[in-house]
mmCIF file of C-alpha atoms in Angstrom:
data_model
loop_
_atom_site.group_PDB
_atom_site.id
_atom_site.type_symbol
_atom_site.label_atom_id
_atom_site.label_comp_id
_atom_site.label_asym_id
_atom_site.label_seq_id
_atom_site.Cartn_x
_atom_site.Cartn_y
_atom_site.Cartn_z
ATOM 1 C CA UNK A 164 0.000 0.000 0.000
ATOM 2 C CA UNK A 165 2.373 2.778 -0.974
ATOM 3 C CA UNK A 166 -0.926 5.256 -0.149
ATOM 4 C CA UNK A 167 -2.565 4.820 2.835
ATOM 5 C CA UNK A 168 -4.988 7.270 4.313
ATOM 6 C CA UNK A 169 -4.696 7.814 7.637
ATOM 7 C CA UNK A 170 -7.732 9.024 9.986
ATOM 8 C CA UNK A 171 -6.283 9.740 12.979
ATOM 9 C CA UNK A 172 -6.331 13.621 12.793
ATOM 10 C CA UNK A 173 -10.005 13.820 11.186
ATOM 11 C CA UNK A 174 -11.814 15.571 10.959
ATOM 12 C CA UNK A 175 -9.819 18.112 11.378
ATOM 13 C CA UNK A 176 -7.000 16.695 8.707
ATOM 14 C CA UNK A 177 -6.780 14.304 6.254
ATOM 15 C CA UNK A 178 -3.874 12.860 6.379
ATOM 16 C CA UNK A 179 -1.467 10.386 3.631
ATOM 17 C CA UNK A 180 0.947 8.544 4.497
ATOM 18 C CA UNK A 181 3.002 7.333 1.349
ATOM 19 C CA UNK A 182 5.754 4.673 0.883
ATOM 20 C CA UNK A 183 8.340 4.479 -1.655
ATOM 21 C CA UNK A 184 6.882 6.561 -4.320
ATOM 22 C CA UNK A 185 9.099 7.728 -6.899
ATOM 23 C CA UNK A 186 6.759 10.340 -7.457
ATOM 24 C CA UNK A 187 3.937 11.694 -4.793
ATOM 25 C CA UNK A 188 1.752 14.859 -6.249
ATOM 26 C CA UNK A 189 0.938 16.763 -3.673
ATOM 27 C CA UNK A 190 -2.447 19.031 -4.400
ATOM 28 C CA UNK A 191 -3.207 21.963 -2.966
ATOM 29 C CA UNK A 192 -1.347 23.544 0.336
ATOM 30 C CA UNK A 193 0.167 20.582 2.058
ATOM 31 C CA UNK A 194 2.790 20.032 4.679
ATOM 32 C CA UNK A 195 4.843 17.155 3.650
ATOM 33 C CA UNK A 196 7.087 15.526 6.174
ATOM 34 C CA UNK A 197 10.109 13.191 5.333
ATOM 35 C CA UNK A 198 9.860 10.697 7.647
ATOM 36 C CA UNK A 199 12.588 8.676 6.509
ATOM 37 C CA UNK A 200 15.263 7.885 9.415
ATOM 38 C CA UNK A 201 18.051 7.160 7.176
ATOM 39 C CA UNK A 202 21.191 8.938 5.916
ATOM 40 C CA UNK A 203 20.738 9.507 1.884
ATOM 41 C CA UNK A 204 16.511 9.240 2.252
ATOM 42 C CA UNK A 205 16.375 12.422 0.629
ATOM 43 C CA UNK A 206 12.696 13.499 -0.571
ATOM 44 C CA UNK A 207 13.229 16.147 -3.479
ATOM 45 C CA UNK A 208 10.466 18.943 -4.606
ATOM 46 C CA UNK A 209 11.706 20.728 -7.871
ATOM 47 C CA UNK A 210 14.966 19.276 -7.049
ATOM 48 C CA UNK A 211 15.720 20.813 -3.262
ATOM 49 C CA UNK A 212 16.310 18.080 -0.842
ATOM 50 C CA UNK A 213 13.822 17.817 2.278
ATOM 51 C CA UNK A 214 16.032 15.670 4.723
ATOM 52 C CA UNK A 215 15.192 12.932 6.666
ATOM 53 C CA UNK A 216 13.048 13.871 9.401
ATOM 54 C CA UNK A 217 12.467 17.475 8.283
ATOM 55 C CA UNK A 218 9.319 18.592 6.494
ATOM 56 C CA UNK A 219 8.124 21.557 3.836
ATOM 57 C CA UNK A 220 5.081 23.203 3.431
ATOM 58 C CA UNK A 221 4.004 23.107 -0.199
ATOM 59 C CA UNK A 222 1.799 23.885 -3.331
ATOM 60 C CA UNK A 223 1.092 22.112 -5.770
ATOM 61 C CA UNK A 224 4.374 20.297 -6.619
ATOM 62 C CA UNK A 225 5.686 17.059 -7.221
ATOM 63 C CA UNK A 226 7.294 15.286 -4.527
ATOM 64 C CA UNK A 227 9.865 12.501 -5.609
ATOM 65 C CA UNK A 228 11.750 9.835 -4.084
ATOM 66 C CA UNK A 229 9.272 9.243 -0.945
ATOM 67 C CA UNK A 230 10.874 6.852 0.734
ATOM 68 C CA UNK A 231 8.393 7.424 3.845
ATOM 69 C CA UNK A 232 6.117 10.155 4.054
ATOM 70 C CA UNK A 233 3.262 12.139 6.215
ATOM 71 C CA UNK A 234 1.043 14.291 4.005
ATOM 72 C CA UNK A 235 -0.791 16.689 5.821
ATOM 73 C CA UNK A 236 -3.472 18.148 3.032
ATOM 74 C CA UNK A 237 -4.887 21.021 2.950
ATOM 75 C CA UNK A 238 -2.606 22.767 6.196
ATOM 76 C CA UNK A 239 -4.835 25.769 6.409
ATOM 77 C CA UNK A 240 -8.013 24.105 7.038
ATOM 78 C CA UNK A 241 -7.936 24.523 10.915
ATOM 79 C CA UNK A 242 -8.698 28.291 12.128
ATOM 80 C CA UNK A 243 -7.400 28.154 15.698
ATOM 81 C CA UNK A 244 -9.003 31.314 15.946
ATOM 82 C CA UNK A 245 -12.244 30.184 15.867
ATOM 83 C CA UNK A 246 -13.894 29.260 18.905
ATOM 84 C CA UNK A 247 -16.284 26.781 17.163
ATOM 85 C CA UNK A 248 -13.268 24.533 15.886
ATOM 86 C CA UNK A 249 -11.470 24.856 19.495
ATOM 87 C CA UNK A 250 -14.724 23.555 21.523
ATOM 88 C CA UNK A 251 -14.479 20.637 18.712
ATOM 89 C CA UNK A 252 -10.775 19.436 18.969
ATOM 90 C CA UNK A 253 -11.367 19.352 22.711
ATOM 91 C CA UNK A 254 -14.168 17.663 22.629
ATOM 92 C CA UNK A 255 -13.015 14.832 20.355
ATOM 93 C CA UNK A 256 -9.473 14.647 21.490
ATOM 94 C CA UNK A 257 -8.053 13.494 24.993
ATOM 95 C CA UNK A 258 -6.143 15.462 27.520
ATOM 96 C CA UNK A 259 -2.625 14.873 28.045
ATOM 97 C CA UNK A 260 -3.722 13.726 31.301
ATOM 98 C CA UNK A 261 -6.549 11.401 30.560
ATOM 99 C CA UNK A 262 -3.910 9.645 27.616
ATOM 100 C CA UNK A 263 -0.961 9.543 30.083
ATOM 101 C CA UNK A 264 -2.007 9.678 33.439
ATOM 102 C CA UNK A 265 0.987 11.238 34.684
ATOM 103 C CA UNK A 266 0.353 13.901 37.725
ATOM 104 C CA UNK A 267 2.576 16.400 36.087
ATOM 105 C CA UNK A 268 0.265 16.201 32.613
ATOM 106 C CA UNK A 269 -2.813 17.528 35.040
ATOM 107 C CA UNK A 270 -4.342 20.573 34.255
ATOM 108 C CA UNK A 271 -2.611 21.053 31.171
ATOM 109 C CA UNK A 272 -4.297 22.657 28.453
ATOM 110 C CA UNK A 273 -3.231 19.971 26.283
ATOM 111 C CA UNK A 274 -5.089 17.704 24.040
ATOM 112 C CA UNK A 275 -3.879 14.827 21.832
ATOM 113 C CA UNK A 276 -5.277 12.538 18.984
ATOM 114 C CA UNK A 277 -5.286 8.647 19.029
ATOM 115 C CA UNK A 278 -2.102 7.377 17.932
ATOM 116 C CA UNK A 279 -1.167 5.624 15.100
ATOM 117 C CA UNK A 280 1.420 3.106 14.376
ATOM 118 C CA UNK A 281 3.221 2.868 11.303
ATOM 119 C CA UNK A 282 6.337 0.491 9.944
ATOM 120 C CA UNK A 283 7.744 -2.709 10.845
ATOM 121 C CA UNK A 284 10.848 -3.711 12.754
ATOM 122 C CA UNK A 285 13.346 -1.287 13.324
ATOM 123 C CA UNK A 286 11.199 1.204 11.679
ATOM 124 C CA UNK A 287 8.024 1.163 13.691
ATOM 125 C CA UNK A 288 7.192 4.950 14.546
ATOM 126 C CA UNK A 289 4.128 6.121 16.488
ATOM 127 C CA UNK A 290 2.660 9.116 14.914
ATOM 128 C CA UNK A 291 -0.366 11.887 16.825
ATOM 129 C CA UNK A 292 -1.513 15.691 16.891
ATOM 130 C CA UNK A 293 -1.389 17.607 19.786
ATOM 131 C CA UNK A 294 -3.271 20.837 20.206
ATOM 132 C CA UNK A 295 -2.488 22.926 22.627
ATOM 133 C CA UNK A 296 -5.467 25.690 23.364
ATOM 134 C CA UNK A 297 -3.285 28.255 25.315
ATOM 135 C CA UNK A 298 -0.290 30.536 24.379
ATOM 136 C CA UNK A 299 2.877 30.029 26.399
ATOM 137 C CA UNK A 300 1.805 26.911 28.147
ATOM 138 C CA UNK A 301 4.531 24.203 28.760
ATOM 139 C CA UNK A 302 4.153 20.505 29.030
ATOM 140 C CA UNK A 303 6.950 20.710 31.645
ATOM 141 C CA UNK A 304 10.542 19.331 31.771
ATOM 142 C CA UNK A 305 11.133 15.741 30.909
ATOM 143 C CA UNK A 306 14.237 13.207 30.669
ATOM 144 C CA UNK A 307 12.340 9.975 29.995
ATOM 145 C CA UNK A 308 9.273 8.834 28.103
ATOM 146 C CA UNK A 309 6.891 5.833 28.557
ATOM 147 C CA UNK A 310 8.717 3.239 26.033
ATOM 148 C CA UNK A 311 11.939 3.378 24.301
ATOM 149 C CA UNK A 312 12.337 5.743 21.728
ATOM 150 C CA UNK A 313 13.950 8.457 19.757
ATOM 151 C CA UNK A 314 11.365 11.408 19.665
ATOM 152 C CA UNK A 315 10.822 14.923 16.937
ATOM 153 C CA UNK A 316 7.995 16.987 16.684
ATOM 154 C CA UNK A 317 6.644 18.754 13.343
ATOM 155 C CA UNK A 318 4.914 22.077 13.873
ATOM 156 C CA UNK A 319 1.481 21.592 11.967
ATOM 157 C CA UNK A 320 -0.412 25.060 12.980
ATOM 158 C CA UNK A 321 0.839 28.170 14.879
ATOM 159 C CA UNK A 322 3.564 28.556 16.894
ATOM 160 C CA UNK A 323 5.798 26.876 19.743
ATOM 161 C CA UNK A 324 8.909 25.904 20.757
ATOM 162 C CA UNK A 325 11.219 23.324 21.837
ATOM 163 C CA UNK A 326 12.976 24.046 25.528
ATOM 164 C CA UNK A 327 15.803 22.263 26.829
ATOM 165 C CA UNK A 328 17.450 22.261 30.538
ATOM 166 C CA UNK A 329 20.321 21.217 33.257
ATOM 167 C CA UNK A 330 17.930 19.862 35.592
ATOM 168 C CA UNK A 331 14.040 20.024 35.927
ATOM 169 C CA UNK A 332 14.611 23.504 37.456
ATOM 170 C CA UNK A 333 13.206 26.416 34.879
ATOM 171 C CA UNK A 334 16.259 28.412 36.020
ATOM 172 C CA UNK A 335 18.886 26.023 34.395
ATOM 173 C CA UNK A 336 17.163 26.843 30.662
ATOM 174 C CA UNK A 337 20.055 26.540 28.199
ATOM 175 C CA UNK A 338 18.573 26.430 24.642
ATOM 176 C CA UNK A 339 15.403 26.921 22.715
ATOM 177 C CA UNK A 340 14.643 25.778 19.213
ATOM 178 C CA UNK A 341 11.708 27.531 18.215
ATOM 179 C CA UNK A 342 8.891 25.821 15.645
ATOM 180 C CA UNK A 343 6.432 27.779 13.168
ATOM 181 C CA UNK A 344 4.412 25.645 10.483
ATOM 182 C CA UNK A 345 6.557 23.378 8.274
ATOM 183 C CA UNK A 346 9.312 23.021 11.363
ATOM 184 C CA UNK A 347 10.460 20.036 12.430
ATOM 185 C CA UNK A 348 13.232 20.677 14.917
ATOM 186 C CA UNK A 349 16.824 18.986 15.333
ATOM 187 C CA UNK A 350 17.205 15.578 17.283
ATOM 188 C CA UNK A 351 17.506 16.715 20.967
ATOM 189 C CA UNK A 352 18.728 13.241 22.234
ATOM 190 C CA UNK A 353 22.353 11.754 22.002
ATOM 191 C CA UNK A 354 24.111 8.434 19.982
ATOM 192 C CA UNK A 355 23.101 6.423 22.970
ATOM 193 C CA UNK A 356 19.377 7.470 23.523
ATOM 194 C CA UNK A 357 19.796 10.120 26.538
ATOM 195 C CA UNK A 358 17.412 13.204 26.629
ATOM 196 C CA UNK A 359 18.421 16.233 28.446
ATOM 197 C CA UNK A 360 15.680 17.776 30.341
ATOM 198 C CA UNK A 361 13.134 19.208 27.614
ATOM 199 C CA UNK A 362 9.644 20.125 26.929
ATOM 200 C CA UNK A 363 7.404 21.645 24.645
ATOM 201 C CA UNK A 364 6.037 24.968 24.819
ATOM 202 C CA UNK A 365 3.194 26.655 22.685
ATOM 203 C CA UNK A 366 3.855 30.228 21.826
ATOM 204 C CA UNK A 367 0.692 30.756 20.389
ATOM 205 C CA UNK A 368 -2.389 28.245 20.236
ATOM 206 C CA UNK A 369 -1.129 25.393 17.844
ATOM 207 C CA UNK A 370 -0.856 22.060 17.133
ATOM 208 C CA UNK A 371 2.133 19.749 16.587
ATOM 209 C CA UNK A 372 2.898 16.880 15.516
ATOM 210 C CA UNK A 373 5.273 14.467 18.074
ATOM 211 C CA UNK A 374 7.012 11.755 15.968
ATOM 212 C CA UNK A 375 8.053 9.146 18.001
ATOM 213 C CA UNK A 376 10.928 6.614 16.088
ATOM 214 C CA UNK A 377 11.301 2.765 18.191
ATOM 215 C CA UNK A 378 14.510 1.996 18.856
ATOM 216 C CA UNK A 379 13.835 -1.717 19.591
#
């Protein structure tokens, strides 16, 4: 199936996810992220190289070489200015809380979609959107994460960022990496699968996109 729609997201997205495609058209505004783990998986639009794990938001272009892809279609379909749509992704999605139940997620104006698995083997990934429904709200620092894995997140709508600490103390902040649409930011853990002591942060309302790559 080198097309599969994905639901996950509806119906706020539709989503494809495409596999070893020499050549993917992508119609209309979309955000297309290379998820491809692997040196040399290049994914090429008019001949510029998207990376692996890195993602562009497009218009009506080809894409070509998809290795492994997430098509978000149509990107500008969800106003998260409009108070309608917000009642609706809260009321369809889960807390962070009620998916996790970890105390520190409680409270948090945070709200994620089922997630989906994708791959086989050593290239199993777990894909979901978050939304987050207030500006300059943070998930709160983290080192470890409920199964083994190598983590990114894509920016899908508005604005956030990506903080990283010494210790779980807000006063040992050493480095941001901040995330608009079409950002996926730079692997945060090392060779041998440590995290520092990170977390998300919204900016504005938004919703991103947490990819999370199986190391077993």
């Amino acid at each position: 199936m080198p097309i599969q729609k994905l639901d996950f997201a509806e119906p706020f997205y539709s989503l494809d996810y495409v596999t070893n495609e020499p050549v993917y058209h992508a119609a209309g505004k979309c955000m297309i992220i290379n998820l491809a783990e692997h040196e040399h998986e290049n994914l090429y639009i008019k001949g510029v190289v998207t990376l692996p794990l890195k993602a562009s938001v497009v218009k009506d272009v080809d894409a070509e070489n998809v290795v492994r892809a997430l098509i978000v279609k149509d990107i500008d379909k969800v106003d998260l200015n409009d108070i309608a749509t917000i009642k609706k992704i809260k009321s369809t999605w889960k807390t962070l809380y009620e998916m996790s139940g970890m105390e520190r997620h409680k409270g948090l104006p945070y709200y994620k979609s089922p997630k989906f698995r994708i791959g086989d083997g050593r290239d199993r990934m777990e894909l979901n959107f978050c939304f987050v429904s207030e500006p300059f709200a943070p998930s709160g620092p983290h080192q470890t994460h409920d199964r083994n894995f190598d983590e990114v997140h894509a920016q899908i709508a508005g604005y956030g960022k990506m903080r990283v600490f010494e210790t779980p103390d807000y006063d040992t902040f050493y480095k941001e990496l901040p995330m608009s649409p079409g950002t996926v930011h730079d692997k945060m853990y090392a060779e041998d699968g440590s995290y520092p002591w990170h977390e998300y942060q919204s900016v504005t309302p938004c919703i991103y996109c947490p990819i999370e790559l199986d190391r077993e």
